[in-house]
PDB file of C-alpha atoms in Angstrom:
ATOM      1  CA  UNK J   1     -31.880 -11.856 -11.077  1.00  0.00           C
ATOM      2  CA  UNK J   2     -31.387 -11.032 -14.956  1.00  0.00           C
ATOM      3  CA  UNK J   3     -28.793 -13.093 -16.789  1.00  0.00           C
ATOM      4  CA  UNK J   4     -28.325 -11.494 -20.311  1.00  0.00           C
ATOM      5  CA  UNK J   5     -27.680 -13.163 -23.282  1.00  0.00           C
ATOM      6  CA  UNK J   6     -27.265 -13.035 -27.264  1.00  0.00           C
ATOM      7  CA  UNK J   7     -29.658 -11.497 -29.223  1.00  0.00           C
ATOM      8  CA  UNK J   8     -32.568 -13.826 -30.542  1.00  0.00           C
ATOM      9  CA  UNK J   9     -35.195 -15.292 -29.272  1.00  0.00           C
ATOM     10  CA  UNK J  10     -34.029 -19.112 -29.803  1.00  0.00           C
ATOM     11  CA  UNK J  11     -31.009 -18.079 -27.674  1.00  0.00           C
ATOM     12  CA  UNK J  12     -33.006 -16.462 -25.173  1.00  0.00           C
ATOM     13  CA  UNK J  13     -34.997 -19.683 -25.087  1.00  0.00           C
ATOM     14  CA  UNK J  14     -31.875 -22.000 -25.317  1.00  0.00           C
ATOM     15  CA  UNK J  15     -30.226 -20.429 -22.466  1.00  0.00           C
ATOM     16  CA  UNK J  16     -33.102 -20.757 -19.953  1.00  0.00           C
ATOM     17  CA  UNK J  17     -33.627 -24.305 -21.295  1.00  0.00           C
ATOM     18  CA  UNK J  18     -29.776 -24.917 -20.553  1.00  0.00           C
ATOM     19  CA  UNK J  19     -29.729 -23.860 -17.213  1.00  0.00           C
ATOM     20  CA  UNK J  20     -32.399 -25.629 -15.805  1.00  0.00           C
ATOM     21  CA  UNK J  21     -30.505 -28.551 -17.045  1.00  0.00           C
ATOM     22  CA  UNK J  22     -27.708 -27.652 -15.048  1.00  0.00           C
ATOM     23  CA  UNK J  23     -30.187 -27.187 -11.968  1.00  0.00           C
ATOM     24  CA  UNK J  24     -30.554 -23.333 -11.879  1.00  0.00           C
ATOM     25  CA  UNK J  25     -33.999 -22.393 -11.729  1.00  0.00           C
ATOM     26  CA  UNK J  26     -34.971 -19.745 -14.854  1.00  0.00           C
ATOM     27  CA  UNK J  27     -38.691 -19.671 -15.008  1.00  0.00           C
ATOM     28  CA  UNK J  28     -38.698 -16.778 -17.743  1.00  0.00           C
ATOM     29  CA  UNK J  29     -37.236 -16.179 -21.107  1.00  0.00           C
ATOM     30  CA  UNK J  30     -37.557 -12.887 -22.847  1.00  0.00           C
ATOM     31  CA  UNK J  31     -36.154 -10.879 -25.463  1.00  0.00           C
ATOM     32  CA  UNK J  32     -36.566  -7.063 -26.375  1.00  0.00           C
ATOM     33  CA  UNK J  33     -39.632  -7.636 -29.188  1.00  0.00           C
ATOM     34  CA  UNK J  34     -41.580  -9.350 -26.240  1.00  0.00           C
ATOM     35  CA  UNK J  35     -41.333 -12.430 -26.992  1.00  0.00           C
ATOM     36  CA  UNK J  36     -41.311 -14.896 -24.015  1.00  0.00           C
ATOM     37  CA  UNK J  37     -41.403 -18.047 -22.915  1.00  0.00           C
ATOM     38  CA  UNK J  38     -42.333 -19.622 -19.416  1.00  0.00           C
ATOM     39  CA  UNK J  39     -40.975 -22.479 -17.882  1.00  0.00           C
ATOM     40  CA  UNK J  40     -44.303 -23.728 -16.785  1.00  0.00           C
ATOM     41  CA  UNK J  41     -45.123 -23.910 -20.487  1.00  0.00           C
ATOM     42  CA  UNK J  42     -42.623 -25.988 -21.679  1.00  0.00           C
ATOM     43  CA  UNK J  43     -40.068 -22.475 -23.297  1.00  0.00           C
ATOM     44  CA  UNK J  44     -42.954 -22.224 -25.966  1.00  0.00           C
ATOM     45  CA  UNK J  45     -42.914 -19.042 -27.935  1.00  0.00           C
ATOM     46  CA  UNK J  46     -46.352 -18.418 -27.036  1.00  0.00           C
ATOM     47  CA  UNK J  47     -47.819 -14.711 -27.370  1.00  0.00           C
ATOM     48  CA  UNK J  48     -51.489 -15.852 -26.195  1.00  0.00           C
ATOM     49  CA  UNK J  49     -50.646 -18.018 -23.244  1.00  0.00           C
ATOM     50  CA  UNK J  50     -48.685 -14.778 -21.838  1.00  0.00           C
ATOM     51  CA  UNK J  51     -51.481 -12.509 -22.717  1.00  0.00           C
ATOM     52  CA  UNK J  52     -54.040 -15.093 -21.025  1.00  0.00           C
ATOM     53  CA  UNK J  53     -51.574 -15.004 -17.851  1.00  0.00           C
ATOM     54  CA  UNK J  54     -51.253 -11.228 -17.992  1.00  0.00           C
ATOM     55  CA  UNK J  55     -55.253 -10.722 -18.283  1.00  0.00           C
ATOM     56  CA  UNK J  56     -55.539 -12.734 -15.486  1.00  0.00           C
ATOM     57  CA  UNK J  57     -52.920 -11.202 -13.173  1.00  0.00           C
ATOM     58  CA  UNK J  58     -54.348  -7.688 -14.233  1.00  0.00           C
ATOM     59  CA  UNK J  59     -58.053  -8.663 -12.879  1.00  0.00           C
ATOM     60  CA  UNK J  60     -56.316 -10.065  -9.786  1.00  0.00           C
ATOM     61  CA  UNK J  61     -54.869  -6.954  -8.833  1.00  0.00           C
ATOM     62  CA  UNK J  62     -57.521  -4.651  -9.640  1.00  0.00           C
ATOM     63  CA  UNK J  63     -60.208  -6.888  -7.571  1.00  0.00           C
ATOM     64  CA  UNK J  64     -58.205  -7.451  -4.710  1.00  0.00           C
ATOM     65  CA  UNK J  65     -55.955  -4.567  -4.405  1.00  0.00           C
ATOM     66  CA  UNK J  66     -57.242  -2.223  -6.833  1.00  0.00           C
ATOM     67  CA  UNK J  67     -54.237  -2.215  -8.596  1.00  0.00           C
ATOM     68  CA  UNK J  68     -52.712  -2.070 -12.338  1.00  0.00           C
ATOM     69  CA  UNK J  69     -50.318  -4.100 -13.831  1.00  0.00           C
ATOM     70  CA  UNK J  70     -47.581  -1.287 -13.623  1.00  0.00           C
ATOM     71  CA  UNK J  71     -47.360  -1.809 -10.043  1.00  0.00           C
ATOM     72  CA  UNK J  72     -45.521  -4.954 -10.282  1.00  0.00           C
ATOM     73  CA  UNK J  73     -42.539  -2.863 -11.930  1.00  0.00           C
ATOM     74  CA  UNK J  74     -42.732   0.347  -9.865  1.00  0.00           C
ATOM     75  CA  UNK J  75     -39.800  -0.380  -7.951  1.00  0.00           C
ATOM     76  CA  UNK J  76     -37.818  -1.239 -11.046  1.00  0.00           C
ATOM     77  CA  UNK J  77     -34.636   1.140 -11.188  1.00  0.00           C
ATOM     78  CA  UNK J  78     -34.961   3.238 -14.611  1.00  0.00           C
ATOM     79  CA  UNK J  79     -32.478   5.790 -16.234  1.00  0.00           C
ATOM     80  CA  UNK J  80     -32.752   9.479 -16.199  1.00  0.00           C
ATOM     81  CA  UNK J  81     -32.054   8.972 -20.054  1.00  0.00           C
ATOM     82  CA  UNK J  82     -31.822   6.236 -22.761  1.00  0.00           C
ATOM     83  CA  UNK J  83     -31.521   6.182 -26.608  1.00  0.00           C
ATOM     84  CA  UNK J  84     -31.188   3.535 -28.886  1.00  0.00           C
ATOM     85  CA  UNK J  85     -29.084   4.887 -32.541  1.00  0.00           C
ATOM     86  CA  UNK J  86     -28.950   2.930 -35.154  1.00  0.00           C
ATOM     87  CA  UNK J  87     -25.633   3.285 -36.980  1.00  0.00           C
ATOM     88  CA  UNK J  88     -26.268   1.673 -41.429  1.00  0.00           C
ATOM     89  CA  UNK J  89     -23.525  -0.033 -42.629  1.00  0.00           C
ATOM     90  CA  UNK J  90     -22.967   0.681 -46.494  1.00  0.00           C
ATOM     91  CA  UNK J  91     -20.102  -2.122 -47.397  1.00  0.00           C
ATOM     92  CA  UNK J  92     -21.219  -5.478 -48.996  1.00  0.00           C
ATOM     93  CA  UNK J  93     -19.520  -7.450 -46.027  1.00  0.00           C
ATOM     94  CA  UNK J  94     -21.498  -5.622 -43.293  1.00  0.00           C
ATOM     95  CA  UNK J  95     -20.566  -8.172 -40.899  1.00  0.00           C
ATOM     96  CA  UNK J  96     -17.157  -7.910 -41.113  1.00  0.00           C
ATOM     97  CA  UNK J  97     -16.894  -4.305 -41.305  1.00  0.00           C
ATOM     98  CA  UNK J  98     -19.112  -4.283 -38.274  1.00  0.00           C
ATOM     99  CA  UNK J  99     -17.076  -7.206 -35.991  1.00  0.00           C
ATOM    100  CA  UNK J 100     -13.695  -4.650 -36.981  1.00  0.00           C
ATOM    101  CA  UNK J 101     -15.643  -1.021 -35.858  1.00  0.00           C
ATOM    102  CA  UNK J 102     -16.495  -3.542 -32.413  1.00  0.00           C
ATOM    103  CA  UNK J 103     -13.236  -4.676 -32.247  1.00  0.00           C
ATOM    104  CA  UNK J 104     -11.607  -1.364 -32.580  1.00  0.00           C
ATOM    105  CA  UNK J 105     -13.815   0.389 -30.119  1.00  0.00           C
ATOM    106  CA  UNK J 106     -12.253  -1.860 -27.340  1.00  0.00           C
ATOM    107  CA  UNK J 107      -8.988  -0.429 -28.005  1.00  0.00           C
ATOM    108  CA  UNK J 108     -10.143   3.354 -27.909  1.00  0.00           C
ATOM    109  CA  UNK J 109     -12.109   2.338 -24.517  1.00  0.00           C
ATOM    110  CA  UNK J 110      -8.469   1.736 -23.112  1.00  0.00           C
ATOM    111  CA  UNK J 111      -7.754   5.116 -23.834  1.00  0.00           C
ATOM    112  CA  UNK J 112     -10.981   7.342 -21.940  1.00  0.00           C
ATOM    113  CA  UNK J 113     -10.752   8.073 -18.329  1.00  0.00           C
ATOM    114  CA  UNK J 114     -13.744   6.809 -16.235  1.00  0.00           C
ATOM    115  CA  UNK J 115     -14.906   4.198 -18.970  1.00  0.00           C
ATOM    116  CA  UNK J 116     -14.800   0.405 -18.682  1.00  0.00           C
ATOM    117  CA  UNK J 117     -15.804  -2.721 -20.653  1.00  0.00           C
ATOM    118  CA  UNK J 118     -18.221  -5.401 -18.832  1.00  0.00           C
ATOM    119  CA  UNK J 119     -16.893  -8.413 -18.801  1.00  0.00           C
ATOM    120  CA  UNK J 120     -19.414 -11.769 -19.328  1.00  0.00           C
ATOM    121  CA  UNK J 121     -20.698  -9.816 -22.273  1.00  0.00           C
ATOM    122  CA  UNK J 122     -22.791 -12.247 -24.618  1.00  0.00           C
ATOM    123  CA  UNK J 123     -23.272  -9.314 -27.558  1.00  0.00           C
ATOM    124  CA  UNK J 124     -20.948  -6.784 -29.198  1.00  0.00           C
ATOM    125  CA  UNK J 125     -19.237  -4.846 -26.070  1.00  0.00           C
ATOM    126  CA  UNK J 126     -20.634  -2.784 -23.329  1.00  0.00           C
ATOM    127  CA  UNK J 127     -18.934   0.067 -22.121  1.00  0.00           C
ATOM    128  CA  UNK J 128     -19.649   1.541 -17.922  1.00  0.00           C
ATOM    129  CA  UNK J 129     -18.878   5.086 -17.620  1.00  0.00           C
ATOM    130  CA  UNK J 130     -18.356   6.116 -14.186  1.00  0.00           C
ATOM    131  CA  UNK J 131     -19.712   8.926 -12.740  1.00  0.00           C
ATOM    132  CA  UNK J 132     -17.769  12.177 -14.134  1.00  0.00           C
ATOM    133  CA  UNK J 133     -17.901  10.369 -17.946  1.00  0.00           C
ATOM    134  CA  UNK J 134     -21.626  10.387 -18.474  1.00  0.00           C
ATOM    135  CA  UNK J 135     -22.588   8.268 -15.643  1.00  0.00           C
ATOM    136  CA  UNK J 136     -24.247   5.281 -17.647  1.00  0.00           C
ATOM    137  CA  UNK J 137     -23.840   2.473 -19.898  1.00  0.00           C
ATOM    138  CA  UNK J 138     -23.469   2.047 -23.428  1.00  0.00           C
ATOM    139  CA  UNK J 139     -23.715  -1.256 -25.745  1.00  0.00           C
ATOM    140  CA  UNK J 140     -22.731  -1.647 -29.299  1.00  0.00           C
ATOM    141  CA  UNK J 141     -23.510  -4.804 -30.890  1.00  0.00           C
ATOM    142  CA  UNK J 142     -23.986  -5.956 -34.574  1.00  0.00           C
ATOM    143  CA  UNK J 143     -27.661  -6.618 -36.446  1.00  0.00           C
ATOM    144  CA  UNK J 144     -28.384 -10.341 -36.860  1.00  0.00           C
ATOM    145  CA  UNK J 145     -29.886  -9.851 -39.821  1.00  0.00           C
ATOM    146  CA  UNK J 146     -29.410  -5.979 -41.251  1.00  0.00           C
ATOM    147  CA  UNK J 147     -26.070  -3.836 -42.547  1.00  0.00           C
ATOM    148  CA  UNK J 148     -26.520  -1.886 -38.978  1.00  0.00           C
ATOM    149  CA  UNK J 149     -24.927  -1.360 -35.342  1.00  0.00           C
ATOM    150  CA  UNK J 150     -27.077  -0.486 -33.358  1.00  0.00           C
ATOM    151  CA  UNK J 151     -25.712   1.767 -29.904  1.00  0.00           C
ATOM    152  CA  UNK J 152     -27.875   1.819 -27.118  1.00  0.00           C
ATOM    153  CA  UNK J 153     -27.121   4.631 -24.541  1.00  0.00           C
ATOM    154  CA  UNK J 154     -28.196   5.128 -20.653  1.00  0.00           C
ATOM    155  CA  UNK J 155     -27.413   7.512 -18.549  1.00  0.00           C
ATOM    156  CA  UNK J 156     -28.362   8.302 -14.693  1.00  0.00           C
ATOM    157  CA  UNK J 157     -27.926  11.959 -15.239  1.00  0.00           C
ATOM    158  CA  UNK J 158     -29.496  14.389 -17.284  1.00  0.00           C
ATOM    159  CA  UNK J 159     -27.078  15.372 -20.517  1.00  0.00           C
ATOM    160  CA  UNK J 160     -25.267  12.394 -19.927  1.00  0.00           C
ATOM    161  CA  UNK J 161     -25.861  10.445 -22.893  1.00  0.00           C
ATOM    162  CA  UNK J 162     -24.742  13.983 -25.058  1.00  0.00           C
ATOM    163  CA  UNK J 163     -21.482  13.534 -22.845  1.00  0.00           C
ATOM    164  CA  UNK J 164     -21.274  10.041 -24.020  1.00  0.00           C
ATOM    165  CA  UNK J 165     -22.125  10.886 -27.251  1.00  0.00           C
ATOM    166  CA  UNK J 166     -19.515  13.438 -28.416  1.00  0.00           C
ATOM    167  CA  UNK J 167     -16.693  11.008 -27.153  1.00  0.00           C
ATOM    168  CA  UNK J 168     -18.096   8.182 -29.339  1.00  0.00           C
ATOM    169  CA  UNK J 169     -18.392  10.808 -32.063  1.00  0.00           C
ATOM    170  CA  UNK J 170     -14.615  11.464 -31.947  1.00  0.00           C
ATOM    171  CA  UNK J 171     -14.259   7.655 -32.135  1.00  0.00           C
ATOM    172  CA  UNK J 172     -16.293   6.808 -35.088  1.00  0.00           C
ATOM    173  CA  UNK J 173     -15.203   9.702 -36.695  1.00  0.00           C
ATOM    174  CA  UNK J 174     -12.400   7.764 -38.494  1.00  0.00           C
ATOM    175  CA  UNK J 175     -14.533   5.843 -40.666  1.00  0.00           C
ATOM    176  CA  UNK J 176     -15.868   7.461 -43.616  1.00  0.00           C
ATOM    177  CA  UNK J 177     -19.428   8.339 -44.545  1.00  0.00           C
ATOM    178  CA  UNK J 178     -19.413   6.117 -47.833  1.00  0.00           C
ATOM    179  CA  UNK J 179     -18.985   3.405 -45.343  1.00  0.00           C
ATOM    180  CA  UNK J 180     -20.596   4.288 -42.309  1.00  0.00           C
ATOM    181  CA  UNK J 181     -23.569   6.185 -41.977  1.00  0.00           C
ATOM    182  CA  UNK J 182     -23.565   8.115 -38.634  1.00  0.00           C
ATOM    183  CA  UNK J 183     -26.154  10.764 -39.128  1.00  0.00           C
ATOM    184  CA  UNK J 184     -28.282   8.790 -36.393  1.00  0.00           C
ATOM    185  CA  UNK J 185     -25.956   9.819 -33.791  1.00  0.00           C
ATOM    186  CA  UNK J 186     -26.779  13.715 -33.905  1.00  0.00           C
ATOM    187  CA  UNK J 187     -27.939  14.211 -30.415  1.00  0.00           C
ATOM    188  CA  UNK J 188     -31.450  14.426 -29.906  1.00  0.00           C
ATOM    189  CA  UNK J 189     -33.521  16.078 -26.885  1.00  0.00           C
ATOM    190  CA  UNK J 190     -35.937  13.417 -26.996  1.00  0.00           C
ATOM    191  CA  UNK J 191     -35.263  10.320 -25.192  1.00  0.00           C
ATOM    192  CA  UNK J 192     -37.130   7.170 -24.655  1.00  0.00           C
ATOM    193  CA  UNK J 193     -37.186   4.644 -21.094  1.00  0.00           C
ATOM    194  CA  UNK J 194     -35.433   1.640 -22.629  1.00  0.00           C
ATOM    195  CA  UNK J 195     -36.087  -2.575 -22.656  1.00  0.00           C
ATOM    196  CA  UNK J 196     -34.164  -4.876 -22.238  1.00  0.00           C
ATOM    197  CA  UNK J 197     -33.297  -8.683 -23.536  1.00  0.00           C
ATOM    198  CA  UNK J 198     -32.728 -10.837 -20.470  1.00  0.00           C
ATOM    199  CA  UNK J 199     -33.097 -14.300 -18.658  1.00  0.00           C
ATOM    200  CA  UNK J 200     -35.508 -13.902 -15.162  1.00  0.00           C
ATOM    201  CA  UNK J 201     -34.014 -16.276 -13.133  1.00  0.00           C
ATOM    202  CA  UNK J 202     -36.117 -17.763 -10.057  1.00  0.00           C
TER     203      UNK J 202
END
């Protein structure tokens, strides 16, 4: 199963690392960049050992089975729609401007029908809307490193992250363009299949 955790590689790393302490099997580590790290080489952030295992998995399949790689994910579940916006904070103390629009967001959640926040979450706050408000997920966490928040939508339905969209709209509407740029959320018909930080756990 997937076990999601903070942004970062060394987190990824250091969570996978701490559970096998604690005796539950995690045999992979990775993050959204690609980065990843295997148990069975020591949580190394090694790009060419997973290529090398990759290249040899990939001539495996298409010798014996006559298969591709992609295979080994068909059954995955994936969205009818996901976009990733990326909202530039223009104050000096981005992170404190950003932990306050996070903050804030949890109290306007209370007030939309049909929307949720996940509980366990290790980054920003994820919202589940139910079926009749855009049938999806969103997350809206803080940059490590840049003035930004990023907001990643998915939806199961076509249109639903526009439905999502206009009700965030009304929520970050508040804050004022000299401080929050939020030209990245103008709907767009293009949408992309998303990935995902997460913990594989044996």
């Amino acid at each position: 199963y997937q076990r999601r955790v903070h942004g970062g590689y060394k987190n990824v790393i250091n969570e996978a690392i701490r559970l096998n302490n604690n005796g539950e099997e995690c045999w992979l580590a990775i993050e959204t960049s690609g980065h990843a790290a295997l148990k069975e080489n020591y949580f190394l952030d090694d790009g060419a050992y997973l290529v090398t295992k990759l290249l040899i998995k990939a001539a495996q399949m298409r010798i014996a089975e006559g298969k591709d790689l992609s295979e080994l994910i068909s059954n995955l579940h994936t969205p009818a729609e996901s976009k990733e916006f990326r909202l530039k904070i223009k104050v000096a103390d981005f992170k404190a401007y950003g932990n306050t629009v996070i903050e804030q967001l949890k109290d306007f959640v209370g007030s939309v029908p049909g929307w949720t926040i996940v509980p366990d979450n290790y980054e920003g706050i994820r919202i589940a809307c139910d079926a009749n408000s855009g049938n999806g997920w969103f997350l809206l966490r803080l940059s490590l490193h840049d003035p930004v928040i990023p907001l990643n939508i998915e939806s199961d339905k076509t249109g639903g992250i526009t439905k999502i969209g206009r009700k965030l709209n009304t929520f970050f509407a508040k804050y004022p363009d000299e401080e929050l740029d939020k030209t990245a959320l103008i709907m767009q018909k293009q949408v992309s299949m998303p990935i995902k930080s997460y913990i594989v756990n044996g």
